[in-house]
Short mmCIF file of C-alpha atoms in Angstrom, two decimals:
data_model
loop_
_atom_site.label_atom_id
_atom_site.label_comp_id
_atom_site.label_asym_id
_atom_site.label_seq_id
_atom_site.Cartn_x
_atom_site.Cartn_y
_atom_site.Cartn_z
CA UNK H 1 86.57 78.79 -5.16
CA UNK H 2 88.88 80.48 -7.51
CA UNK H 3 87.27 81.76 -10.46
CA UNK H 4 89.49 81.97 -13.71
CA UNK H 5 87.00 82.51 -16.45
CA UNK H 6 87.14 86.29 -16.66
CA UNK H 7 87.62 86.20 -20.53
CA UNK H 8 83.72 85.08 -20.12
CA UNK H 9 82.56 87.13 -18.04
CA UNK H 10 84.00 89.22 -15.39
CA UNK H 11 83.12 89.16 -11.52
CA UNK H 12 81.03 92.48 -11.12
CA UNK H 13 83.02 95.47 -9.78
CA UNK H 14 82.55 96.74 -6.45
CA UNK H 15 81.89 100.03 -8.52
CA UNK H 16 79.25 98.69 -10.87
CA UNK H 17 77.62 97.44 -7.63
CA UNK H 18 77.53 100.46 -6.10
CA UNK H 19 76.58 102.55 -9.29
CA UNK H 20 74.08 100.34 -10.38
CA UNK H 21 72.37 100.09 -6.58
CA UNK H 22 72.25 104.36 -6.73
CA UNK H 23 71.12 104.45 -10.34
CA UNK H 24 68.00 102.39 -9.42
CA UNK H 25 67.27 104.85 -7.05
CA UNK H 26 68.28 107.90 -9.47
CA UNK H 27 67.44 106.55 -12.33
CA UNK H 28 64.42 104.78 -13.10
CA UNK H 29 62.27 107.58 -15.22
CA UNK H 30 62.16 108.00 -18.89
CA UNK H 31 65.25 110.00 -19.82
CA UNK H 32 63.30 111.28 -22.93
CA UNK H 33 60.94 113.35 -20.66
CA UNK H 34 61.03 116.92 -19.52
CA UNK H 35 59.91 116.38 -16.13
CA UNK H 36 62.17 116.22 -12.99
CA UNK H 37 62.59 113.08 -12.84
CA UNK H 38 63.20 112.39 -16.83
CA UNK H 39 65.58 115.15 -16.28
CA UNK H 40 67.53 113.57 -13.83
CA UNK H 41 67.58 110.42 -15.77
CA UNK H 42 69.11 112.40 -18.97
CA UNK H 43 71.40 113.88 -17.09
CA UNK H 44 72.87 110.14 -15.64
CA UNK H 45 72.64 109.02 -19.43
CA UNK H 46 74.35 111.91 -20.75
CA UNK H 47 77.29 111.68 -17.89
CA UNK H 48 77.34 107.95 -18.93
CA UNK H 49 78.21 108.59 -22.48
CA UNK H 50 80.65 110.50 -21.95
CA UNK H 51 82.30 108.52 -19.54
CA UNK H 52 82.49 105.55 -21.77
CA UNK H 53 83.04 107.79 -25.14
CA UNK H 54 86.14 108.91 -23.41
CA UNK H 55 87.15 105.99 -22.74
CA UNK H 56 86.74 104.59 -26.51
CA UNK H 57 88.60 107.46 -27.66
CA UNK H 58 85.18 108.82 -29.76
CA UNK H 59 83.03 111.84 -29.62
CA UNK H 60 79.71 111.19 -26.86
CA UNK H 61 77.56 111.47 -30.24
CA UNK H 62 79.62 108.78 -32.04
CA UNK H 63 78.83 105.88 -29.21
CA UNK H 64 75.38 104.34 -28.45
CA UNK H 65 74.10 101.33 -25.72
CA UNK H 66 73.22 98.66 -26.91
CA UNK H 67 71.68 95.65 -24.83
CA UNK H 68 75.02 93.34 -25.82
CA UNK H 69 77.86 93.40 -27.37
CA UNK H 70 76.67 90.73 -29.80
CA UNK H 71 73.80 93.24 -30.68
CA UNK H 72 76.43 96.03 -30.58
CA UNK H 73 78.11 93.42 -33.40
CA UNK H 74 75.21 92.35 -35.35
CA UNK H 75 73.58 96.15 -35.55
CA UNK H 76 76.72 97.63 -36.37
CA UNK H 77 77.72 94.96 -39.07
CA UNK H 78 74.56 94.81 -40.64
CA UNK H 79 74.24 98.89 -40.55
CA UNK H 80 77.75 99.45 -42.10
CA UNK H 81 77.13 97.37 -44.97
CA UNK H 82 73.82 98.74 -45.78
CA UNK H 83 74.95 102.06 -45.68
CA UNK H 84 77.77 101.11 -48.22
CA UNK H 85 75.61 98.49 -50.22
CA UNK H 86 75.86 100.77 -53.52
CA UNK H 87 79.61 100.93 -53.21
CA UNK H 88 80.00 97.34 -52.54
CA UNK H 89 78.83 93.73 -50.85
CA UNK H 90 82.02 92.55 -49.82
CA UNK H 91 83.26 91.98 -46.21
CA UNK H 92 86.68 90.69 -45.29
CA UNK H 93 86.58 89.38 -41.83
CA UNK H 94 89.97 87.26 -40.06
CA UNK H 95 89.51 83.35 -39.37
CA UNK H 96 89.05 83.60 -35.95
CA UNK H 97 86.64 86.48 -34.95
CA UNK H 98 84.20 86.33 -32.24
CA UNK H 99 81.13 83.90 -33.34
CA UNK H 100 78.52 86.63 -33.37
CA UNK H 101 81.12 88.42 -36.35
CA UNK H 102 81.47 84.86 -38.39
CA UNK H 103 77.39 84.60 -37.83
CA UNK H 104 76.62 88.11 -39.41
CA UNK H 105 79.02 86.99 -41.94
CA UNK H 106 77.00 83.98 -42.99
CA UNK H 107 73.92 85.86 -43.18
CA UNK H 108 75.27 88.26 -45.14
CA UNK H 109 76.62 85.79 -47.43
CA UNK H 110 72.77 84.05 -47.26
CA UNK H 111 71.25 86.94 -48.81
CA UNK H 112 73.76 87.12 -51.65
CA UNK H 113 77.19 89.05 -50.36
CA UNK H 114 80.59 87.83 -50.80
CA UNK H 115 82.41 87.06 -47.60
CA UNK H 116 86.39 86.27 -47.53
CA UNK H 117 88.43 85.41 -44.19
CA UNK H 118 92.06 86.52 -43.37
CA UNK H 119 94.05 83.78 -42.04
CA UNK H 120 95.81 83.78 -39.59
CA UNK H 121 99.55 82.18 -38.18
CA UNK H 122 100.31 79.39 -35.70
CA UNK H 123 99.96 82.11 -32.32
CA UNK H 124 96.72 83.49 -34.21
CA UNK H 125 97.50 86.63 -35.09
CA UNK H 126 96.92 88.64 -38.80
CA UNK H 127 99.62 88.63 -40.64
CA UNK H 128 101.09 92.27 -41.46
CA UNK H 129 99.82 93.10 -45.30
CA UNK H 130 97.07 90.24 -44.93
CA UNK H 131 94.26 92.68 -44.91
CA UNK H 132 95.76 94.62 -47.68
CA UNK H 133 95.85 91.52 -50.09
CA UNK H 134 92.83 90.50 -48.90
CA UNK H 135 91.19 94.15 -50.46
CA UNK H 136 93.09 93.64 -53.41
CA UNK H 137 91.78 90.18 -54.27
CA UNK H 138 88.25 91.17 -53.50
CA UNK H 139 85.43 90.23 -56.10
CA UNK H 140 84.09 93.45 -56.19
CA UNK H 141 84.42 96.38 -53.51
CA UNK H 142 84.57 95.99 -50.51
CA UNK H 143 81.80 97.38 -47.93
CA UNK H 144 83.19 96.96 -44.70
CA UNK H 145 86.64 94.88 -43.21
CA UNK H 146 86.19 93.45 -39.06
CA UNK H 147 89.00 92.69 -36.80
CA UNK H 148 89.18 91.66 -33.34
CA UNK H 149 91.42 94.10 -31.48
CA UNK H 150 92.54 90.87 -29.29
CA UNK H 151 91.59 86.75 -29.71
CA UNK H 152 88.89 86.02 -26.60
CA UNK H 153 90.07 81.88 -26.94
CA UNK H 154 93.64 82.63 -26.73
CA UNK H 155 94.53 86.20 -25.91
CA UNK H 156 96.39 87.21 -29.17
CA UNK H 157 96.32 90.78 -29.64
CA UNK H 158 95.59 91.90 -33.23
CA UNK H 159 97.53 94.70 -35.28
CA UNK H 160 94.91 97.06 -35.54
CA UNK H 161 96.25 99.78 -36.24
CA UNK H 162 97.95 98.61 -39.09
CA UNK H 163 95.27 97.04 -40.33
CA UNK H 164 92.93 100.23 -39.35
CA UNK H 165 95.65 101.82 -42.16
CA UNK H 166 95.41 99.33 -45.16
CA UNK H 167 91.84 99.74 -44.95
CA UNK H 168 92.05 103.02 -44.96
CA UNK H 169 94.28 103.68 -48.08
CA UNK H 170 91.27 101.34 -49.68
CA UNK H 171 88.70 103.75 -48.22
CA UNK H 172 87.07 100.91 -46.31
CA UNK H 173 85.83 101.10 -42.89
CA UNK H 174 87.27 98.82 -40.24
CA UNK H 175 84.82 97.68 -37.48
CA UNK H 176 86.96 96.51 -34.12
CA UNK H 177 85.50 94.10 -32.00
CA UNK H 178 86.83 95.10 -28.52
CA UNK H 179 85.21 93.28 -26.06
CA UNK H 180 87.80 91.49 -24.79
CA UNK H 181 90.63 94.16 -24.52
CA UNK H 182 88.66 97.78 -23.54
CA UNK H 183 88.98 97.43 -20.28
CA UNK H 184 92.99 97.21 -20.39
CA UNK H 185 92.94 100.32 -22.31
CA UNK H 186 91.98 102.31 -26.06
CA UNK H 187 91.93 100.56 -29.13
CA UNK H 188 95.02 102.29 -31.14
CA UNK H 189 94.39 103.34 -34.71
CA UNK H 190 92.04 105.05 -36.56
CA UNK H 191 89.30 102.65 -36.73
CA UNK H 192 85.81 103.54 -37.93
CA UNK H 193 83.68 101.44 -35.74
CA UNK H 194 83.92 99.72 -32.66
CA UNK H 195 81.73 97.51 -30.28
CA UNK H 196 82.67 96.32 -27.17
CA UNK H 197 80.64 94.35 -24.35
CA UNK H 198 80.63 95.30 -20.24
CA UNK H 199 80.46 92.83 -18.25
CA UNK H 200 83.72 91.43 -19.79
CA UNK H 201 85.46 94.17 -18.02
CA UNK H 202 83.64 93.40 -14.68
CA UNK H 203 80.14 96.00 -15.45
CA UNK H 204 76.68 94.08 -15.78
CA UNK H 205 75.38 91.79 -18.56
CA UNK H 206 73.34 93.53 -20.73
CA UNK H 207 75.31 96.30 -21.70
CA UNK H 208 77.20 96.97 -25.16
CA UNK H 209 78.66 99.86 -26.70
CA UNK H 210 78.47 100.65 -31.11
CA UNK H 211 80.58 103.67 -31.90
CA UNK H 212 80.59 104.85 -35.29
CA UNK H 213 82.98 107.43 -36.42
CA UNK H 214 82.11 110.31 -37.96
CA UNK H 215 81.71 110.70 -41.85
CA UNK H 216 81.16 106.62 -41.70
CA UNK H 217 78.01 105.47 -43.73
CA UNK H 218 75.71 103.80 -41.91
CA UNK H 219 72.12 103.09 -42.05
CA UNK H 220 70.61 101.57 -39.13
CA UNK H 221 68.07 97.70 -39.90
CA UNK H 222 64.51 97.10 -38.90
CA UNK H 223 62.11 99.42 -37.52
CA UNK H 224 63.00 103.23 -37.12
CA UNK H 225 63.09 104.26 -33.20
CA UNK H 226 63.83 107.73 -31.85
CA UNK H 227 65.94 106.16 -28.76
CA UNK H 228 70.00 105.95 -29.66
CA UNK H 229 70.49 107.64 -32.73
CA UNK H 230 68.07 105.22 -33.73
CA UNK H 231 70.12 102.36 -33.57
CA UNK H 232 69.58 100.65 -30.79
CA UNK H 233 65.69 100.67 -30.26
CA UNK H 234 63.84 100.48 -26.83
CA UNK H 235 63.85 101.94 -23.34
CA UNK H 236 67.53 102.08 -22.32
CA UNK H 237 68.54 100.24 -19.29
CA UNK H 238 69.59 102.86 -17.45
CA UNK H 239 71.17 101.22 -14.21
CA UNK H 240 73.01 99.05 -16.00
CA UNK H 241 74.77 101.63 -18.43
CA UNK H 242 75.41 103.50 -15.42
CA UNK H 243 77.33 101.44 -13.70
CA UNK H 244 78.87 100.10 -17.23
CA UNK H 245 80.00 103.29 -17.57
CA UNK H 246 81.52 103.94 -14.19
CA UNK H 247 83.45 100.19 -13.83
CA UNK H 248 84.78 101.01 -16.81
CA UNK H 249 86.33 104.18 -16.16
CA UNK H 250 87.02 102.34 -12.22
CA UNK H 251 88.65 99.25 -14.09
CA UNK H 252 90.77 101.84 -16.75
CA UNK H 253 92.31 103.20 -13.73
CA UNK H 254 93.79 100.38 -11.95
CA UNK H 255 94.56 98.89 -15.35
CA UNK H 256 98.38 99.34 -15.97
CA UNK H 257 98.84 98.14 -12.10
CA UNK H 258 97.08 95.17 -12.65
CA UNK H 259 98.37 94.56 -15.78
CA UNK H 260 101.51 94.25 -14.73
CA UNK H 261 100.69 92.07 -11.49
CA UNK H 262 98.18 89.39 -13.60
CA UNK H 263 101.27 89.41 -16.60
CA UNK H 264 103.68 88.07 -14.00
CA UNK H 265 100.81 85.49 -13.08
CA UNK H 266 100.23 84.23 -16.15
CA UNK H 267 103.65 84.14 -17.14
CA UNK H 268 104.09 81.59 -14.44
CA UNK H 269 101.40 79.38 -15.82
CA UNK H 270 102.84 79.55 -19.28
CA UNK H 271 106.23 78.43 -17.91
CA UNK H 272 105.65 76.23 -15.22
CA UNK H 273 102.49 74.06 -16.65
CA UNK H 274 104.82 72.56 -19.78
CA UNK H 275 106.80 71.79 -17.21
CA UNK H 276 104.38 69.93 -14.66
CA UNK H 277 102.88 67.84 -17.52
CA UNK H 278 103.39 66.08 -20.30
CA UNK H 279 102.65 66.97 -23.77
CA UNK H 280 101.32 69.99 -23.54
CA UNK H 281 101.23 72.77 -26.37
CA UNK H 282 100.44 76.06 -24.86
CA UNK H 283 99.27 78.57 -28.03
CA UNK H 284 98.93 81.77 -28.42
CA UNK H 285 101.26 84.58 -28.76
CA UNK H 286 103.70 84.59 -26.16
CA UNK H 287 104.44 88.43 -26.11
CA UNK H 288 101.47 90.36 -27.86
CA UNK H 289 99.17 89.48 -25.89
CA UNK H 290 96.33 89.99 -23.15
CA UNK H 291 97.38 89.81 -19.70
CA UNK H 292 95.24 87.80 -17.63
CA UNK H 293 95.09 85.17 -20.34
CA UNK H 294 96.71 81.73 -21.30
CA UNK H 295 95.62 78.61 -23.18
CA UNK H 296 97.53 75.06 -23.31
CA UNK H 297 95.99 71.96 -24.93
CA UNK H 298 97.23 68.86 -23.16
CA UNK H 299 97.16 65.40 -25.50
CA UNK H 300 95.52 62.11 -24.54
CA UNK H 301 92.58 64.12 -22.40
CA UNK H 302 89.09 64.55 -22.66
CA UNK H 303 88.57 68.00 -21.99
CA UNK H 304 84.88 67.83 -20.60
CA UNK H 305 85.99 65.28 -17.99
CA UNK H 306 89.08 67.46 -17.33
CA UNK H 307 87.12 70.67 -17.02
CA UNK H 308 84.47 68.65 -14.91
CA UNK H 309 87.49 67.14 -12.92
CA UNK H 310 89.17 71.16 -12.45
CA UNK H 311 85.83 72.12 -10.79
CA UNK H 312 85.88 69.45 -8.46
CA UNK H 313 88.90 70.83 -7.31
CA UNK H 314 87.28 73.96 -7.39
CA UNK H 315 88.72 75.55 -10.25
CA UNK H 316 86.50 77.34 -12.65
CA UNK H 317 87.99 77.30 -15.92
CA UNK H 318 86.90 77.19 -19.85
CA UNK H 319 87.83 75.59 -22.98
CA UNK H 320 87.99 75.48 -26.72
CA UNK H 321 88.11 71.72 -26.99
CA UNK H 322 86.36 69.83 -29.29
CA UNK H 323 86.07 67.09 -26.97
CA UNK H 324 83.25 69.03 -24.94
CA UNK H 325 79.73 68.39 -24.75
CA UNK H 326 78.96 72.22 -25.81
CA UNK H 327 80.10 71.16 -29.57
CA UNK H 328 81.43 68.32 -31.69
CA UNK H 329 83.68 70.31 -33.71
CA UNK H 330 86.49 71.82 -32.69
CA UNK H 331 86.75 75.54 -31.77
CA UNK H 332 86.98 77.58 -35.15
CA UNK H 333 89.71 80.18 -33.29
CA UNK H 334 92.16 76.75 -32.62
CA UNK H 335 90.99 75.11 -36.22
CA UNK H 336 92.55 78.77 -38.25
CA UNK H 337 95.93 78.21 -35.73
CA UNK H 338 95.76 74.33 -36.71
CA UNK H 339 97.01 73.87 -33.56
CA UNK H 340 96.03 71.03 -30.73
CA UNK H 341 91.88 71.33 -29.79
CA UNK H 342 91.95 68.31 -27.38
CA UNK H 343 91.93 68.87 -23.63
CA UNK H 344 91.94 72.49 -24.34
CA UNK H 345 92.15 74.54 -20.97
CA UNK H 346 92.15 78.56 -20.94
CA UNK H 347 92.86 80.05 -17.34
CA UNK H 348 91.56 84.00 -17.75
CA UNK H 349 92.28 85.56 -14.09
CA UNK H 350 90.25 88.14 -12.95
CA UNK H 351 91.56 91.52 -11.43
CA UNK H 352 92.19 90.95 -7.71
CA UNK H 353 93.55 86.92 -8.70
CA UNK H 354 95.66 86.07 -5.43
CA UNK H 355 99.12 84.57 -6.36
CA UNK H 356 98.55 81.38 -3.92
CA UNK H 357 95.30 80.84 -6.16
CA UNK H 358 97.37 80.33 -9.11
CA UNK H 359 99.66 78.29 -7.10
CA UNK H 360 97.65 75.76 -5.92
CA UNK H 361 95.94 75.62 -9.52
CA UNK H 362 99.75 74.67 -11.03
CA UNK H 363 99.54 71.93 -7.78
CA UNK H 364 95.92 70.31 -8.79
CA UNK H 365 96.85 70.30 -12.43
CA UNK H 366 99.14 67.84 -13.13
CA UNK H 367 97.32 65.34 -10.81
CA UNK H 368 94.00 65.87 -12.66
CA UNK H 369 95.33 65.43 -15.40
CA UNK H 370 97.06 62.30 -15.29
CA UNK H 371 93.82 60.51 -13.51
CA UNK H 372 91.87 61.44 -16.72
CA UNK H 373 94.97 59.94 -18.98
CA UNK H 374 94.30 57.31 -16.70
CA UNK H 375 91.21 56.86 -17.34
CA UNK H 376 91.21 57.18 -20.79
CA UNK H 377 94.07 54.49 -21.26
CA UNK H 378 96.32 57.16 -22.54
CA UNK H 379 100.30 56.07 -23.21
CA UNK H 380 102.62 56.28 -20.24
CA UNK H 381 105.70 56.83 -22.06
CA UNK H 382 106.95 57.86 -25.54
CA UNK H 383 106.34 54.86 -28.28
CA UNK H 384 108.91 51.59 -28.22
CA UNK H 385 111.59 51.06 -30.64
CA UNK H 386 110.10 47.90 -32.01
CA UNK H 387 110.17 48.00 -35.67
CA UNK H 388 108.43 45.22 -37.24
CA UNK H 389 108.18 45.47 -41.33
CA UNK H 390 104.54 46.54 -41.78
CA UNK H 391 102.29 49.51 -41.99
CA UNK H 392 98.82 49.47 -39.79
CA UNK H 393 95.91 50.60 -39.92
CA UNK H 394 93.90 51.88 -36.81
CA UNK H 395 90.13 51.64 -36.87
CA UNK H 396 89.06 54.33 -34.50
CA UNK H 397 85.70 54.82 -36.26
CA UNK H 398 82.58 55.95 -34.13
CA UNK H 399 85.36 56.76 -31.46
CA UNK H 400 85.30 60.40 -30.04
CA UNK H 401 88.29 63.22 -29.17
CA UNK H 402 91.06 62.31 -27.59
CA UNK H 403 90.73 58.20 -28.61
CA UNK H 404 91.92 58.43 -32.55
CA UNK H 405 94.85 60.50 -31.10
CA UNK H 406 95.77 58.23 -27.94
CA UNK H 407 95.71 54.82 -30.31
CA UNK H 408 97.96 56.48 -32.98
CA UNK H 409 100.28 57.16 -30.49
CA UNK H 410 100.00 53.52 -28.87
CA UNK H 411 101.09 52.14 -32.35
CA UNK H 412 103.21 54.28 -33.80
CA UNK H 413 106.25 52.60 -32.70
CA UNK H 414 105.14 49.51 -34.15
CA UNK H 415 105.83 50.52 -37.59
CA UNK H 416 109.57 51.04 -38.39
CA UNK H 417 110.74 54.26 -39.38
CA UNK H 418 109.52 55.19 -42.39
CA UNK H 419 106.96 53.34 -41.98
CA UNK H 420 103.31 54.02 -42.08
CA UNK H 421 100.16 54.49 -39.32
CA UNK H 422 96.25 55.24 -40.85
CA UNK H 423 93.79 56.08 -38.75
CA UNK H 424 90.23 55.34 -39.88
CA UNK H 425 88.25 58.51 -37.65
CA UNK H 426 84.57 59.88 -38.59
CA UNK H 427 85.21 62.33 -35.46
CA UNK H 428 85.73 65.76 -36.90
CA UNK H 429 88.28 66.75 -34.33
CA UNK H 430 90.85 64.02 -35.82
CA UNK H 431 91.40 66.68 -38.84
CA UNK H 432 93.01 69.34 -36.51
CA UNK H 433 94.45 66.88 -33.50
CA UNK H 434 96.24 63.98 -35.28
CA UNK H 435 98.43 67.11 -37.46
CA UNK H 436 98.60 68.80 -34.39
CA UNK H 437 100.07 65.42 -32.55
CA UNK H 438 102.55 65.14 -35.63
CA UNK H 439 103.88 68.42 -35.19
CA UNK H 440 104.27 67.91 -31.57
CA UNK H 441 106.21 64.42 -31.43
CA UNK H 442 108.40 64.56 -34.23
CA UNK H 443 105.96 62.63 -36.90
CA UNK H 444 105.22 63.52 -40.10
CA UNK H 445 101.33 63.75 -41.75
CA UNK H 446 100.72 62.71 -44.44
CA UNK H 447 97.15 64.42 -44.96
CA UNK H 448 93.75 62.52 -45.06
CA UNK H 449 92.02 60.61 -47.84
CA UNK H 450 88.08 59.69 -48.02
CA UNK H 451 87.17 56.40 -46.83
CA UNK H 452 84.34 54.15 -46.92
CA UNK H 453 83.07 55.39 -43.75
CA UNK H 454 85.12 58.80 -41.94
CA UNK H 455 88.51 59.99 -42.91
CA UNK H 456 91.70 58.25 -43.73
CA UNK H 457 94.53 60.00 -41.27
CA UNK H 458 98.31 59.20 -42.65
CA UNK H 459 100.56 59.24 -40.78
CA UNK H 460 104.56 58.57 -41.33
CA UNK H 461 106.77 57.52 -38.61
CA UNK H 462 109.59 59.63 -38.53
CA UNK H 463 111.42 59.18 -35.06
#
């Protein structure tokens, strides 16, 4: 069963396998003890550190394990701005970080800092100067700036190290989130932190990395511990950063190769699936971008039934659709693009990804999806050319993602040009998907008003 949700979490690399199989052998003692054994446990942890240090691009002193990379986030957050509380409470993060960033955001704004977010454009990436103005319109000063060093819903790949230098003229630390890109190679610029998480580059769960630069203030929260600089606290799970450690220099080595191979794969997808089916927006940046990674949005679908539908077929994929049972708002990463959230698919091929996988994906596709349009009474073909002299008014109230959309598009050629189409929807995915379904057929939205009960949706028929 072809497994394309690597952007999740990746299949675990023959040589974590093998490293973390010897290291319970090796490495089970305390490596804070002078006897044999803890010696021989040091010595792993030590060869570790460097291994993955290297690999950052940072000093073996400068990077600790942590036991995630959301704890790697959350520690190294919450330890940068408390070592720069007296020179500010400010943090500047971009619209479409990782969760675990926007969460230590809102907790830092619950106990009474000032949080602003950096939008971003229509593929998702920062625009050039965006962090700059974003320092300069600050309340106060700013304690710390966080940017992803790529998008994990869509693959975008950030400008970090031209954001690394704005921040630095401001003489603000930068904290990269890498977790989704360290395994195809360094993060470029001259960040000041960086976390990253292992097994999205194919080492085990429970592994994350903090690095903090040099000369960085930083003051470690909760409890002092002697273990990891002191911040990351408890008995290190040695095994696991072991083999951590080794996949990732293993997976660093074959990168550029399979790079190049999973590219050409991918670039397939993104050409041939527009093609296949029917109004589909595939987002993203098409050139600065990850590798194994592509995202489309297809209208008219449910994307829990298609995803449910995909494994069937026995296709493991993800999504960022609203129309999921995981949330009932749409992802935050596609809300900041304000592009399409409905049927959201994103295909993230792990390394070793046969071609005639990939092939027979692009085969089941098209046929899934239809039997869901199907299903959901979606519109065959584009609207009529009837053009009777009124406006309408669909009542999709207490109706969830994709039914406001597939009714506006039913109707809309009942109006005459010019004409006018509200849609009455309480479903909080309407906000992002009926623009979204504008800018892809031509129509032009009007925006929303407040109505009795949900949203008023207008929309004007323009072709």
């Amino acid at each position: 069963m072809p497994y394309f949700d690597a952007a999740s979490s990746a299949p675990l690399h023959p040589v974590a396998q093998q490293a973390l199989l010897a290291a319970l052998d090796e490495g089970w003692a305390d490596p804070a003890r002078l006897y044999r054994e803890g010696r021989r446990a040091r010595l792993l942890l030590d060869a570790a550190r460097e291994a993955a240090a290297e690999a950052v691009g940072c000093r073996p002193d400068e990077l600790v394990f942590t036991p995630s990379g959301t704890r790697a986030l959350h520690d190294g957050i919450a330890g940068a701005l408390a070592g720069r509380r007296r020179a500010g409470r400010h943090l500047i993060v971009s619209a479409v970080e990782h969760s675990a960033v926007l969460h230590a955001a809102a907790t830092h704004q619950a106990g009474g800092g000032t949080v602003a977010e950096v939008l971003v454009d229509r593929a998702g990436r920062v625009a050039p100067g965006a962090y700059a103005a974003a320092l300069r319109e600050a309340p106060g000063a700013t304690a710390l700036a966080c940017l992803q060093s790529a998008n994990h819903e869509v693959g975008t790949v950030q400008p970090v190290a031209e954001v690394a230098e704005e921040c630095a003229a401001a003489d603000v630390p930068l904290l990269v989130d890498a977790a989704q890109s360290l395994g195809w190679g360094p993060v470029e610029g001259h960040w000041s932190l960086l976390t990253a998480s292992a097994h999205k580059w194919g080492g085990p769960s429970g592994v994350g990395l903090l690095a903090v630069r040099k000369g960085v203030r930083f003051a470690p929260q909760g409890p002092a511990d002697e273990r990891e600089s002191g911040r990351a606290p408890g008995f290190e799970n040695l095994p696991a950063i072991v083999a951590a450690a080794a996949s990732l220099r293993a997976v660093r080595a074959e990168a550029a190769a399979e790079a190049e191979r999973l590219r050409g794969l991918v670039d397939r997808i993104r050409a041939r699936v527009p093609e296949l089916v029917g109004d589909v927006e595939v987002v993203g940046d098409p050139e600065r971008r990850l590798p194994h990674l592509v995202t489309f949005s297809c209208l008219y679908v449910d994307g829990e039934a298609l995803l449910h539908e995909l494994d069937r077929a026995e296709f493991s994929v993800s999504s960022g659709s609203s129309c999921t049972s995981s949330t009932l708002t749409p992802s935050h990463v596609l809300r900041a693009m304000g592009v399409l959230s409905e049927g959201n698919i994103r295909v993230s091929l792990p390394r070793g990804t046969a071609p005639e996988d990939v092939e027979r994906f692009l085969d089941v596709l098209p046929v899934v999806v239809r039997g869901v349009r199907e299903r959901l009474g979606a519109p065959r073909e584009p609207a009529g050319a009837a053009e009777p002299a009124a406006d309408l008014v669909v009542d999709s109230l207490g109706k969830r993602c994709p039914i406001p959309v597939i009714e506006l598009a039913k109707v809309i050629g009942e109006v005459p040009v010019g004409g006018l189409v509200t849609v009455l929807a309480d479903d909080e995915a309407a906000r992002l998907d009926i623009p979204a379904w504008c800018e892809m057929r031509g129509q032009h939205y009007e925006g929303e008003l407040p109505a009795e009960r949900g949203v008023a949706y207008r929309v004007r028929r323009r072709v």
